[in-house]
mmCIF file of C-alpha atoms in Angstrom:
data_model
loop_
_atom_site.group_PDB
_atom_site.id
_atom_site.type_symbol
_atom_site.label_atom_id
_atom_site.label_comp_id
_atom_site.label_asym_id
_atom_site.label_seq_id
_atom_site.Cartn_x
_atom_site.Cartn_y
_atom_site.Cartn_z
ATOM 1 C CA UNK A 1 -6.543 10.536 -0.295
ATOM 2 C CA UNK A 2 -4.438 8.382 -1.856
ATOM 3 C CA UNK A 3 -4.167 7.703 -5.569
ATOM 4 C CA UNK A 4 -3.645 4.013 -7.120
ATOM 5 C CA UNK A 5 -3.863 3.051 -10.630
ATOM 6 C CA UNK A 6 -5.433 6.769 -11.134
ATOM 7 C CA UNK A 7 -8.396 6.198 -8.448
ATOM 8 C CA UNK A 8 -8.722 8.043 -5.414
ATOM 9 C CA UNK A 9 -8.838 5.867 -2.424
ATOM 10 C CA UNK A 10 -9.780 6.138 0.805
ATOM 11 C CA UNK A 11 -7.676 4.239 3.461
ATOM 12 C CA UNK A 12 -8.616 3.757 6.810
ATOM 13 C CA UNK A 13 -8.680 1.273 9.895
ATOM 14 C CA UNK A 14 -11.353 -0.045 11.496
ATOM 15 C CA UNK A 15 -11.331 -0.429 15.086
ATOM 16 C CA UNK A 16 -10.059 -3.958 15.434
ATOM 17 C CA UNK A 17 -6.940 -2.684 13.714
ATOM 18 C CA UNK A 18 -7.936 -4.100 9.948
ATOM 19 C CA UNK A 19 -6.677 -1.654 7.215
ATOM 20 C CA UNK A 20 -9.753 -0.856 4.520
ATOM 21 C CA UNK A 21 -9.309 0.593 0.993
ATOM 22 C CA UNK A 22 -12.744 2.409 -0.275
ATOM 23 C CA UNK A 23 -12.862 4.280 -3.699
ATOM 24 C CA UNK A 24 -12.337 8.254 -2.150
ATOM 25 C CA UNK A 25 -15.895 9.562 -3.443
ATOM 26 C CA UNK A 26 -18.926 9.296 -1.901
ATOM 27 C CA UNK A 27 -21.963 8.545 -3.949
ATOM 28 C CA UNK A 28 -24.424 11.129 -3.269
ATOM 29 C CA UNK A 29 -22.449 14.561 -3.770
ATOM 30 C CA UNK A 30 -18.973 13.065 -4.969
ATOM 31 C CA UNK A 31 -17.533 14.410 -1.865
ATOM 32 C CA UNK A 32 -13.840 12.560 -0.609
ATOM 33 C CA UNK A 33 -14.684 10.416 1.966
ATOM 34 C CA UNK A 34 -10.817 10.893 3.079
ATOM 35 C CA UNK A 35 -12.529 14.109 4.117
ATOM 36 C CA UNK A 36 -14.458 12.636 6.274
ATOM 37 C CA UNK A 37 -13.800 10.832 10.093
ATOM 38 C CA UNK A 38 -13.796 6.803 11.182
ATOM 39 C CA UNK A 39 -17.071 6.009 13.225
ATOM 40 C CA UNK A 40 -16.977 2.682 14.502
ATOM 41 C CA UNK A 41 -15.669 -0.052 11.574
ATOM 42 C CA UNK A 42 -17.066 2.586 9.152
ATOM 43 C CA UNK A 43 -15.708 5.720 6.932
ATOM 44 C CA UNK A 44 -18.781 8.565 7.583
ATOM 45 C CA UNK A 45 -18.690 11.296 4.822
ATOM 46 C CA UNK A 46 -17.770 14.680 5.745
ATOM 47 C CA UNK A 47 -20.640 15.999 3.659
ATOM 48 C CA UNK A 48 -23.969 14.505 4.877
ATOM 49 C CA UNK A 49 -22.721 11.516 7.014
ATOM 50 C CA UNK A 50 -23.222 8.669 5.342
ATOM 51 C CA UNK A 51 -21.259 6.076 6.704
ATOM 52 C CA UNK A 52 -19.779 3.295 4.136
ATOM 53 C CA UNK A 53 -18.511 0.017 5.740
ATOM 54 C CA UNK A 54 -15.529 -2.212 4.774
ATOM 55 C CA UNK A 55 -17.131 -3.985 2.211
ATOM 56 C CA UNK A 56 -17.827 -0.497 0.903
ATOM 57 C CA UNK A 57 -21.968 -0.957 1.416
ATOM 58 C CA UNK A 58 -23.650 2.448 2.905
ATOM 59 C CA UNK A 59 -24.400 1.403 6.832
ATOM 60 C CA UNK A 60 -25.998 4.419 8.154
ATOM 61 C CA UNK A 61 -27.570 7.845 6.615
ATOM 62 C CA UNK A 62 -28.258 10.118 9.431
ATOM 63 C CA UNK A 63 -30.919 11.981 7.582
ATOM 64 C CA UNK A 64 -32.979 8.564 6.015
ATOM 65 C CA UNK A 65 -34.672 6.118 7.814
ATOM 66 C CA UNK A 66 -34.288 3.597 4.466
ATOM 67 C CA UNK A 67 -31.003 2.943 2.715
ATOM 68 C CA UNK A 68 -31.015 2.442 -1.061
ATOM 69 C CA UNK A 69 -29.689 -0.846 -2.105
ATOM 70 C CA UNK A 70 -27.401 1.536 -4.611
ATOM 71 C CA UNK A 71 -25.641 3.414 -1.939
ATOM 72 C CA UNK A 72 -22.463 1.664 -1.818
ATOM 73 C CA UNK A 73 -18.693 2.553 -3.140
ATOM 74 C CA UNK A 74 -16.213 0.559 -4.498
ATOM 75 C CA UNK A 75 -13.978 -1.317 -2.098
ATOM 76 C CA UNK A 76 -10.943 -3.236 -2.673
ATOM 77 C CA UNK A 77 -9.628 -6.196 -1.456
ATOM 78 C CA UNK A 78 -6.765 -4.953 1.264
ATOM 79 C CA UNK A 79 -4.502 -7.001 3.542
ATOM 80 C CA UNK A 80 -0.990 -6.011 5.188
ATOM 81 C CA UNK A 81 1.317 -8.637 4.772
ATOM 82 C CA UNK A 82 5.245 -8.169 5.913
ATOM 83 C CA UNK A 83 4.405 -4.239 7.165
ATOM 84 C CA UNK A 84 2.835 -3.523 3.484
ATOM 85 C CA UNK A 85 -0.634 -2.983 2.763
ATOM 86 C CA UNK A 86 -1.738 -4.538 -0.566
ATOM 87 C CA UNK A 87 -4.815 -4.290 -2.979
ATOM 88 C CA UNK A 88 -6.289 -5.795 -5.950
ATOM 89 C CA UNK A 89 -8.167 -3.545 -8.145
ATOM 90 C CA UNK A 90 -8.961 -5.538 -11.060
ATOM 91 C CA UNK A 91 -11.824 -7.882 -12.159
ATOM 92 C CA UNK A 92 -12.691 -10.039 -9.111
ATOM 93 C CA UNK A 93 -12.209 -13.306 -11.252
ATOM 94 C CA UNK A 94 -8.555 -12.605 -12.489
ATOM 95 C CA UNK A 95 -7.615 -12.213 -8.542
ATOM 96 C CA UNK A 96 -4.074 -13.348 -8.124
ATOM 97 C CA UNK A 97 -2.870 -15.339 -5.378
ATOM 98 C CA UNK A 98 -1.245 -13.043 -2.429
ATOM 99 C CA UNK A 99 3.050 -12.189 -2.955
ATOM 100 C CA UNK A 100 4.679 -14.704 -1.139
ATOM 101 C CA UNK A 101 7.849 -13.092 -1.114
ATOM 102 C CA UNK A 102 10.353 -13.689 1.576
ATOM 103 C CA UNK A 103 10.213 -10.536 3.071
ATOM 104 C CA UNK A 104 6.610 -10.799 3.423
ATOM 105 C CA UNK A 105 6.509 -14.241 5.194
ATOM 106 C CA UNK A 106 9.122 -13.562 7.812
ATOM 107 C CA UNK A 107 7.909 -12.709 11.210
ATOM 108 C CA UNK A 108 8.041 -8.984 11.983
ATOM 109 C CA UNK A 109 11.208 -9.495 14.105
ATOM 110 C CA UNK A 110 12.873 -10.570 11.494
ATOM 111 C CA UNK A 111 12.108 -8.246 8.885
ATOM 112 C CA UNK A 112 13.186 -4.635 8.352
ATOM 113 C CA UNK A 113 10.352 -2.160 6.508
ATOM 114 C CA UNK A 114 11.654 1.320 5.591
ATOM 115 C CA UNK A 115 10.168 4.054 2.987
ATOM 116 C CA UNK A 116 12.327 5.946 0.608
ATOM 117 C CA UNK A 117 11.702 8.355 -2.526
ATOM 118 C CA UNK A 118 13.433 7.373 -5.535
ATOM 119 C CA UNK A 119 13.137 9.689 -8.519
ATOM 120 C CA UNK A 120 12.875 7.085 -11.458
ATOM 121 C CA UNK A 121 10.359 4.715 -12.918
ATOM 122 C CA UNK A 122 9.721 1.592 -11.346
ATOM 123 C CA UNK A 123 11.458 -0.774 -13.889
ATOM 124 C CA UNK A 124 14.866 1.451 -12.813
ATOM 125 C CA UNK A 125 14.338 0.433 -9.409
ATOM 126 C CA UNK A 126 13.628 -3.413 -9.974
ATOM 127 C CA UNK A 127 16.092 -3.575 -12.190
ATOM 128 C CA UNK A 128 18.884 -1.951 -9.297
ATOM 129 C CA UNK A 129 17.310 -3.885 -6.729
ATOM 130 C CA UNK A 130 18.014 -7.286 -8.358
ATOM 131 C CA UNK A 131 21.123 -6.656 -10.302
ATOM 132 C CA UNK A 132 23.849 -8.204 -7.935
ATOM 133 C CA UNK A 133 26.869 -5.866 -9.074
ATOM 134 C CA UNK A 134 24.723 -2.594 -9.080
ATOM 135 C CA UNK A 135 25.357 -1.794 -5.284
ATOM 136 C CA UNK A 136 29.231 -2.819 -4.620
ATOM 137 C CA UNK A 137 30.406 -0.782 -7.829
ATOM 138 C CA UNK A 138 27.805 2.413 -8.062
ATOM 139 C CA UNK A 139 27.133 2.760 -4.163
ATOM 140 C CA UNK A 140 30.174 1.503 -2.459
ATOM 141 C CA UNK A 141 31.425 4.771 -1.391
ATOM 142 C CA UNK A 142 28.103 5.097 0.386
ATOM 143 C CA UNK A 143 27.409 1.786 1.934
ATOM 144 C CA UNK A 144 28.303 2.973 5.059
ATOM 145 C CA UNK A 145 27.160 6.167 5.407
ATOM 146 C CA UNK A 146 23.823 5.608 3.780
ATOM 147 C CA UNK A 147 21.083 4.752 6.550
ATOM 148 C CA UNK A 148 19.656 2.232 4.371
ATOM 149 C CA UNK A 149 22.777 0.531 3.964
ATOM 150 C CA UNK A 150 24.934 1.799 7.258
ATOM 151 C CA UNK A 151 25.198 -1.409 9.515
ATOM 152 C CA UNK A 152 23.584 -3.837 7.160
ATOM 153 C CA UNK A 153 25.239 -7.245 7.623
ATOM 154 C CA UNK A 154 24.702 -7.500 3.474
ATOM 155 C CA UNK A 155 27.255 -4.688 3.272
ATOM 156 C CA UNK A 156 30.327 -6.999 3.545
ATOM 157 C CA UNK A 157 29.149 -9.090 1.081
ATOM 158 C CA UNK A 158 29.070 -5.797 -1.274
ATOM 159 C CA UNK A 159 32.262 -4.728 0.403
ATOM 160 C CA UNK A 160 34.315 -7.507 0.094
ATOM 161 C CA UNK A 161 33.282 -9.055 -3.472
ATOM 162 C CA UNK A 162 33.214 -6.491 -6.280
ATOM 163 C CA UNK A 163 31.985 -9.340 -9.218
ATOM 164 C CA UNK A 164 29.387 -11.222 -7.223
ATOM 165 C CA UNK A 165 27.825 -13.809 -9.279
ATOM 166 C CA UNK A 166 24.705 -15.710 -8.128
#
């Protein structure tokens, strides 16, 4: 279970590879479907095995012949793009256009995807990421020590040019 925008979602991969974001709760007993196993392209529930597909409609309940038109759970639009899964939860019409950041359009070669824990708020870390003197004055004693940084071709530009201007 995973937690975006305060819903619990249920991420899994069907088996042609394609990543699938499902609200975590199943509709007949509220159980988390994260609790549950992959069957096929489907999420089945750990509960009574119902099985919800991608598009989040109920495919299969072992124990019913019929399926209600109701059973169904939220799912959310979900693509990886540049080694990051991302989602859309809002109102279908307002749907922005996919991030077509750099980063993101580069093949994979070319690309470098790491995960790290920051303890601040997200502005804080914008803010750091794009400020061009942040690195070469705060971190410089770290650049190449710091496996994020240590052998980064960018590190002689913070290096060698304390007021970099842009």
């Amino acid at each position: 279970t995973r937690r975006c925008c305060d819903e619990p979602i249920a991420l899994y991969r069907t088996e042609g590879g394609q990543p699938v974001a499902l609200h975590d709760r199943c509709t007949h007993r509220g159980t988390p479907l994260s609790f549950g196993k992959v069957v096929g392209d489907a999420l089945q529930c750990a509960y009574h095995g119902m099985q919800f597909g991608p598009s989040g409609k109920c495919v299969r309940i072992p124990t019913q012949d019929v399926i209600p038109p109701d059973a169904c759970v939220r799912a959310y639009p979900l693509i990886e793009r540049g080694g990051i899964l991302w989602t859309y939860m809002g109102p279908p019409a307002e749907q922005p256009p996919l991030p077509e950041w750099e980063f993101a359009m580069v093949p994979a070669d070319r690309r470098f995807v790491a995960k790290r824990t920051q303890e601040c708020n997200w502005l804080q870390a914008m803010e750091g990421g794009i400020d061009s003197s942040h690195v070469s004055f705060l971190h410089s004693g770290e650049l190449n020590s710091d496996p994020l940084f240590k052998g980064s071709k960018g590190n002689a530009y913070n290096l060698n040019d304390m007021k970099p201007h842009f």
